[in-house]
């Protein structure tokens, strides 16, 4: 679980850093947001996404506001996504819930972070642009990832199984 959380954190940070300034601001090119769907499957994705977002936001230019408040939005969305993964049964409902948690929380928080960080932006304009960009990245990158992970779990690929699935003797034999 610790390794998976660390891997998710590292992937989130590196995927964001490699895009430089394009990953920050009102129109974010941040494919790492697609990793949010992992919280539907793995509880360890919640802290992994949080730490990865904190690391990524070190270079955002909005200082401690983005490092802590921006990452807090990711933490809350990931926690809600994990809960939705436990409560909801269908793929569509899980994906929609996960996506909406990430889109809405980031859309409300990130424009405030930009304003607190010293950027002159119109809050509602930035809110709309965050809805657009978050929707694109969470669903465009997250949907294929969701189905790939689900398929690997169904095939019982051991490294992809959630921790609770590996507590049985069947998992140890694989």
PDB file of C-alpha atoms in Angstrom:
ATOM      1  CA  UNK A   1       0.000   0.000   0.000  1.00  0.00           C
ATOM      2  CA  UNK A   2       2.843   2.369   0.861  1.00  0.00           C
ATOM      3  CA  UNK A   3       4.584   1.641  -2.447  1.00  0.00           C
ATOM      4  CA  UNK A   4       1.387   2.273  -4.416  1.00  0.00           C
ATOM      5  CA  UNK A   5       0.774   5.566  -2.576  1.00  0.00           C
ATOM      6  CA  UNK A   6       4.349   6.656  -3.273  1.00  0.00           C
ATOM      7  CA  UNK A   7       4.088   5.694  -6.917  1.00  0.00           C
ATOM      8  CA  UNK A   8       0.850   7.653  -7.321  1.00  0.00           C
ATOM      9  CA  UNK A   9       2.410  10.689  -5.625  1.00  0.00           C
ATOM     10  CA  UNK A  10       5.504  10.504  -7.823  1.00  0.00           C
ATOM     11  CA  UNK A  11       3.485  10.061 -11.012  1.00  0.00           C
ATOM     12  CA  UNK A  12       1.229  12.998 -10.169  1.00  0.00           C
ATOM     13  CA  UNK A  13       4.165  15.291  -9.411  1.00  0.00           C
ATOM     14  CA  UNK A  14       6.279  14.298 -12.417  1.00  0.00           C
ATOM     15  CA  UNK A  15       3.367  14.438 -14.878  1.00  0.00           C
ATOM     16  CA  UNK A  16       2.654  17.954 -13.648  1.00  0.00           C
ATOM     17  CA  UNK A  17       6.243  19.192 -13.487  1.00  0.00           C
ATOM     18  CA  UNK A  18       7.054  18.062 -17.014  1.00  0.00           C
ATOM     19  CA  UNK A  19       4.409  20.449 -18.389  1.00  0.00           C
ATOM     20  CA  UNK A  20       5.947  23.437 -16.649  1.00  0.00           C
ATOM     21  CA  UNK A  21       3.862  26.604 -16.537  1.00  0.00           C
ATOM     22  CA  UNK A  22       1.142  25.005 -18.684  1.00  0.00           C
ATOM     23  CA  UNK A  23       0.104  22.924 -15.657  1.00  0.00           C
ATOM     24  CA  UNK A  24      -0.718  26.023 -13.592  1.00  0.00           C
ATOM     25  CA  UNK A  25      -3.097  28.941 -14.001  1.00  0.00           C
ATOM     26  CA  UNK A  26      -6.684  29.358 -15.222  1.00  0.00           C
ATOM     27  CA  UNK A  27      -6.325  26.914 -18.141  1.00  0.00           C
ATOM     28  CA  UNK A  28      -4.417  23.986 -16.724  1.00  0.00           C
ATOM     29  CA  UNK A  29      -2.962  21.279 -18.901  1.00  0.00           C
ATOM     30  CA  UNK A  30      -2.696  18.712 -16.138  1.00  0.00           C
ATOM     31  CA  UNK A  31      -3.208  15.119 -17.292  1.00  0.00           C
ATOM     32  CA  UNK A  32      -2.153  13.991 -13.803  1.00  0.00           C
ATOM     33  CA  UNK A  33      -5.729  14.812 -12.751  1.00  0.00           C
ATOM     34  CA  UNK A  34      -6.737  11.587 -14.490  1.00  0.00           C
ATOM     35  CA  UNK A  35      -5.006   9.707 -11.660  1.00  0.00           C
ATOM     36  CA  UNK A  36      -7.888  10.814  -9.434  1.00  0.00           C
ATOM     37  CA  UNK A  37      -9.872   7.745 -10.538  1.00  0.00           C
ATOM     38  CA  UNK A  38      -7.403   5.538  -8.668  1.00  0.00           C
ATOM     39  CA  UNK A  39      -9.060   6.671  -5.432  1.00  0.00           C
ATOM     40  CA  UNK A  40     -12.155   4.724  -6.481  1.00  0.00           C
ATOM     41  CA  UNK A  41     -10.114   1.503  -6.194  1.00  0.00           C
ATOM     42  CA  UNK A  42      -7.414   2.166  -3.606  1.00  0.00           C
ATOM     43  CA  UNK A  43      -7.543   3.886  -0.224  1.00  0.00           C
ATOM     44  CA  UNK A  44      -3.805   4.543  -0.550  1.00  0.00           C
ATOM     45  CA  UNK A  45      -4.509   6.702  -3.591  1.00  0.00           C
ATOM     46  CA  UNK A  46      -6.034   9.317  -1.268  1.00  0.00           C
ATOM     47  CA  UNK A  47      -2.763  10.280   0.480  1.00  0.00           C
ATOM     48  CA  UNK A  48      -0.813   9.544  -2.726  1.00  0.00           C
ATOM     49  CA  UNK A  49      -2.801  12.097  -4.716  1.00  0.00           C
ATOM     50  CA  UNK A  50      -2.549  14.594  -1.863  1.00  0.00           C
ATOM     51  CA  UNK A  51       1.230  14.324  -1.542  1.00  0.00           C
ATOM     52  CA  UNK A  52       1.681  14.318  -5.322  1.00  0.00           C
ATOM     53  CA  UNK A  53      -0.401  17.462  -5.630  1.00  0.00           C
ATOM     54  CA  UNK A  54       1.530  19.136  -2.813  1.00  0.00           C
ATOM     55  CA  UNK A  55       4.824  18.334  -4.535  1.00  0.00           C
ATOM     56  CA  UNK A  56       3.511  19.504  -7.908  1.00  0.00           C
ATOM     57  CA  UNK A  57       2.188  22.751  -6.454  1.00  0.00           C
ATOM     58  CA  UNK A  58       5.565  23.742  -5.033  1.00  0.00           C
ATOM     59  CA  UNK A  59       6.327  25.182  -8.484  1.00  0.00           C
ATOM     60  CA  UNK A  60       2.927  26.747  -9.181  1.00  0.00           C
ATOM     61  CA  UNK A  61       3.920  30.287  -8.313  1.00  0.00           C
ATOM     62  CA  UNK A  62       1.001  30.709  -5.876  1.00  0.00           C
ATOM     63  CA  UNK A  63       3.084  29.767  -2.849  1.00  0.00           C
ATOM     64  CA  UNK A  64       1.761  28.202   0.301  1.00  0.00           C
ATOM     65  CA  UNK A  65      -1.827  28.865  -0.746  1.00  0.00           C
ATOM     66  CA  UNK A  66      -1.572  26.387  -3.588  1.00  0.00           C
ATOM     67  CA  UNK A  67       0.673  23.951  -1.747  1.00  0.00           C
ATOM     68  CA  UNK A  68      -1.801  23.631   1.100  1.00  0.00           C
ATOM     69  CA  UNK A  69      -5.249  24.806  -0.081  1.00  0.00           C
ATOM     70  CA  UNK A  70      -4.984  23.481  -3.634  1.00  0.00           C
ATOM     71  CA  UNK A  71      -3.755  20.151  -2.332  1.00  0.00           C
ATOM     72  CA  UNK A  72      -6.484  20.098   0.318  1.00  0.00           C
ATOM     73  CA  UNK A  73      -9.084  20.234  -2.472  1.00  0.00           C
ATOM     74  CA  UNK A  74      -7.418  17.175  -4.015  1.00  0.00           C
ATOM     75  CA  UNK A  75      -7.362  15.377  -0.649  1.00  0.00           C
ATOM     76  CA  UNK A  76     -11.068  15.991  -0.031  1.00  0.00           C
ATOM     77  CA  UNK A  77     -12.033  15.023  -3.596  1.00  0.00           C
ATOM     78  CA  UNK A  78      -9.956  11.836  -3.358  1.00  0.00           C
ATOM     79  CA  UNK A  79     -11.543  10.921  -0.027  1.00  0.00           C
ATOM     80  CA  UNK A  80     -15.019  11.453  -1.459  1.00  0.00           C
ATOM     81  CA  UNK A  81     -14.067   9.427  -4.544  1.00  0.00           C
ATOM     82  CA  UNK A  82     -12.909   6.547  -2.358  1.00  0.00           C
ATOM     83  CA  UNK A  83     -16.226   6.666  -0.514  1.00  0.00           C
ATOM     84  CA  UNK A  84     -18.133   6.715  -3.796  1.00  0.00           C
ATOM     85  CA  UNK A  85     -16.131   3.704  -4.943  1.00  0.00           C
ATOM     86  CA  UNK A  86     -17.387   1.796  -1.915  1.00  0.00           C
ATOM     87  CA  UNK A  87     -21.012   2.968  -2.083  1.00  0.00           C
ATOM     88  CA  UNK A  88     -21.751   3.051  -5.807  1.00  0.00           C
ATOM     89  CA  UNK A  89     -21.996  -0.069  -7.918  1.00  0.00           C
ATOM     90  CA  UNK A  90     -21.824   0.901 -11.593  1.00  0.00           C
ATOM     91  CA  UNK A  91     -18.824   2.106 -13.561  1.00  0.00           C
ATOM     92  CA  UNK A  92     -20.673   5.138 -14.887  1.00  0.00           C
ATOM     93  CA  UNK A  93     -21.850   6.279 -11.456  1.00  0.00           C
ATOM     94  CA  UNK A  94     -18.386   5.801  -9.949  1.00  0.00           C
ATOM     95  CA  UNK A  95     -16.690   7.735 -12.763  1.00  0.00           C
ATOM     96  CA  UNK A  96     -19.227  10.551 -12.696  1.00  0.00           C
ATOM     97  CA  UNK A  97     -19.048  10.907  -8.911  1.00  0.00           C
ATOM     98  CA  UNK A  98     -15.252  10.862  -8.897  1.00  0.00           C
ATOM     99  CA  UNK A  99     -15.102  13.349 -11.736  1.00  0.00           C
ATOM    100  CA  UNK A 100     -17.644  15.699 -10.191  1.00  0.00           C
ATOM    101  CA  UNK A 101     -15.876  15.732  -6.832  1.00  0.00           C
ATOM    102  CA  UNK A 102     -12.597  16.704  -8.503  1.00  0.00           C
ATOM    103  CA  UNK A 103     -14.103  19.204 -10.945  1.00  0.00           C
ATOM    104  CA  UNK A 104     -16.302  21.037  -8.452  1.00  0.00           C
ATOM    105  CA  UNK A 105     -13.826  21.202  -5.574  1.00  0.00           C
ATOM    106  CA  UNK A 106     -10.975  22.381  -7.793  1.00  0.00           C
ATOM    107  CA  UNK A 107     -13.225  24.849  -9.621  1.00  0.00           C
ATOM    108  CA  UNK A 108     -14.177  26.533  -6.341  1.00  0.00           C
ATOM    109  CA  UNK A 109     -10.766  26.383  -4.636  1.00  0.00           C
ATOM    110  CA  UNK A 110      -8.174  27.056  -7.370  1.00  0.00           C
ATOM    111  CA  UNK A 111      -9.471  30.505  -8.446  1.00  0.00           C
ATOM    112  CA  UNK A 112      -9.377  31.554  -4.774  1.00  0.00           C
ATOM    113  CA  UNK A 113      -5.819  30.193  -4.532  1.00  0.00           C
ATOM    114  CA  UNK A 114      -4.819  32.246  -7.593  1.00  0.00           C
ATOM    115  CA  UNK A 115      -6.314  35.398  -6.096  1.00  0.00           C
ATOM    116  CA  UNK A 116      -4.677  34.779  -2.699  1.00  0.00           C
ATOM    117  CA  UNK A 117      -1.403  34.054  -4.508  1.00  0.00           C
ATOM    118  CA  UNK A 118      -1.445  37.498  -6.119  1.00  0.00           C
ATOM    119  CA  UNK A 119      -2.838  36.787  -9.581  1.00  0.00           C
ATOM    120  CA  UNK A 120      -5.468  39.225 -10.805  1.00  0.00           C
ATOM    121  CA  UNK A 121      -8.253  37.012 -12.125  1.00  0.00           C
ATOM    122  CA  UNK A 122     -12.010  37.213 -12.245  1.00  0.00           C
ATOM    123  CA  UNK A 123     -13.192  34.504  -9.854  1.00  0.00           C
ATOM    124  CA  UNK A 124     -16.162  33.252 -11.889  1.00  0.00           C
ATOM    125  CA  UNK A 125     -14.244  33.330 -15.159  1.00  0.00           C
ATOM    126  CA  UNK A 126     -11.517  31.221 -13.533  1.00  0.00           C
ATOM    127  CA  UNK A 127     -14.189  28.998 -12.010  1.00  0.00           C
ATOM    128  CA  UNK A 128     -15.573  28.312 -15.499  1.00  0.00           C
ATOM    129  CA  UNK A 129     -12.152  27.656 -16.987  1.00  0.00           C
ATOM    130  CA  UNK A 130     -11.339  25.248 -14.149  1.00  0.00           C
ATOM    131  CA  UNK A 131     -14.612  23.387 -14.727  1.00  0.00           C
ATOM    132  CA  UNK A 132     -13.658  23.034 -18.387  1.00  0.00           C
ATOM    133  CA  UNK A 133     -10.034  21.967 -17.929  1.00  0.00           C
ATOM    134  CA  UNK A 134     -10.675  19.688 -14.930  1.00  0.00           C
ATOM    135  CA  UNK A 135     -13.504  17.987 -16.800  1.00  0.00           C
ATOM    136  CA  UNK A 136     -11.263  17.344 -19.793  1.00  0.00           C
ATOM    137  CA  UNK A 137      -8.374  15.898 -17.788  1.00  0.00           C
ATOM    138  CA  UNK A 138     -10.306  13.942 -15.175  1.00  0.00           C
ATOM    139  CA  UNK A 139     -12.531  12.283 -17.749  1.00  0.00           C
ATOM    140  CA  UNK A 140     -10.266  12.129 -20.837  1.00  0.00           C
ATOM    141  CA  UNK A 141      -7.272  10.734 -18.973  1.00  0.00           C
ATOM    142  CA  UNK A 142      -9.151   9.117 -16.095  1.00  0.00           C
ATOM    143  CA  UNK A 143     -11.732   7.069 -17.984  1.00  0.00           C
ATOM    144  CA  UNK A 144      -9.268   4.864 -19.899  1.00  0.00           C
ATOM    145  CA  UNK A 145      -7.196   4.490 -16.723  1.00  0.00           C
ATOM    146  CA  UNK A 146     -10.300   3.476 -14.750  1.00  0.00           C
ATOM    147  CA  UNK A 147     -11.209   0.712 -17.182  1.00  0.00           C
ATOM    148  CA  UNK A 148      -7.616  -0.508 -17.485  1.00  0.00           C
ATOM    149  CA  UNK A 149      -7.225  -0.794 -13.706  1.00  0.00           C
ATOM    150  CA  UNK A 150     -10.646  -2.403 -13.315  1.00  0.00           C
ATOM    151  CA  UNK A 151      -9.761  -4.988 -15.941  1.00  0.00           C
ATOM    152  CA  UNK A 152      -6.440  -5.805 -14.258  1.00  0.00           C
ATOM    153  CA  UNK A 153      -8.223  -6.187 -10.926  1.00  0.00           C
ATOM    154  CA  UNK A 154     -10.816  -8.485 -12.525  1.00  0.00           C
ATOM    155  CA  UNK A 155      -7.986 -10.589 -13.992  1.00  0.00           C
ATOM    156  CA  UNK A 156      -6.591 -10.737 -10.456  1.00  0.00           C
ATOM    157  CA  UNK A 157      -3.200  -9.307 -11.414  1.00  0.00           C
ATOM    158  CA  UNK A 158      -1.697  -9.352  -7.954  1.00  0.00           C
ATOM    159  CA  UNK A 159       0.062  -5.971  -7.970  1.00  0.00           C
ATOM    160  CA  UNK A 160      -3.189  -4.292  -9.008  1.00  0.00           C
ATOM    161  CA  UNK A 161      -5.393  -5.887  -6.361  1.00  0.00           C
ATOM    162  CA  UNK A 162      -6.536  -3.650  -3.533  1.00  0.00           C
ATOM    163  CA  UNK A 163      -5.023  -4.587  -0.175  1.00  0.00           C
ATOM    164  CA  UNK A 164      -8.273  -6.025   1.185  1.00  0.00           C
ATOM    165  CA  UNK A 165      -8.383  -8.485  -1.755  1.00  0.00           C
ATOM    166  CA  UNK A 166      -4.907  -9.813  -0.923  1.00  0.00           C
ATOM    167  CA  UNK A 167      -5.772 -10.905   2.596  1.00  0.00           C
ATOM    168  CA  UNK A 168      -7.130 -14.198   1.322  1.00  0.00           C
ATOM    169  CA  UNK A 169      -5.198 -17.396   0.626  1.00  0.00           C
ATOM    170  CA  UNK A 170      -6.232 -17.187  -3.043  1.00  0.00           C
ATOM    171  CA  UNK A 171      -4.146 -14.058  -3.525  1.00  0.00           C
ATOM    172  CA  UNK A 172      -1.044 -15.565  -1.941  1.00  0.00           C
ATOM    173  CA  UNK A 173      -1.123 -18.462  -4.387  1.00  0.00           C
ATOM    174  CA  UNK A 174      -1.007 -16.177  -7.433  1.00  0.00           C
TER     175      UNK A 174
END
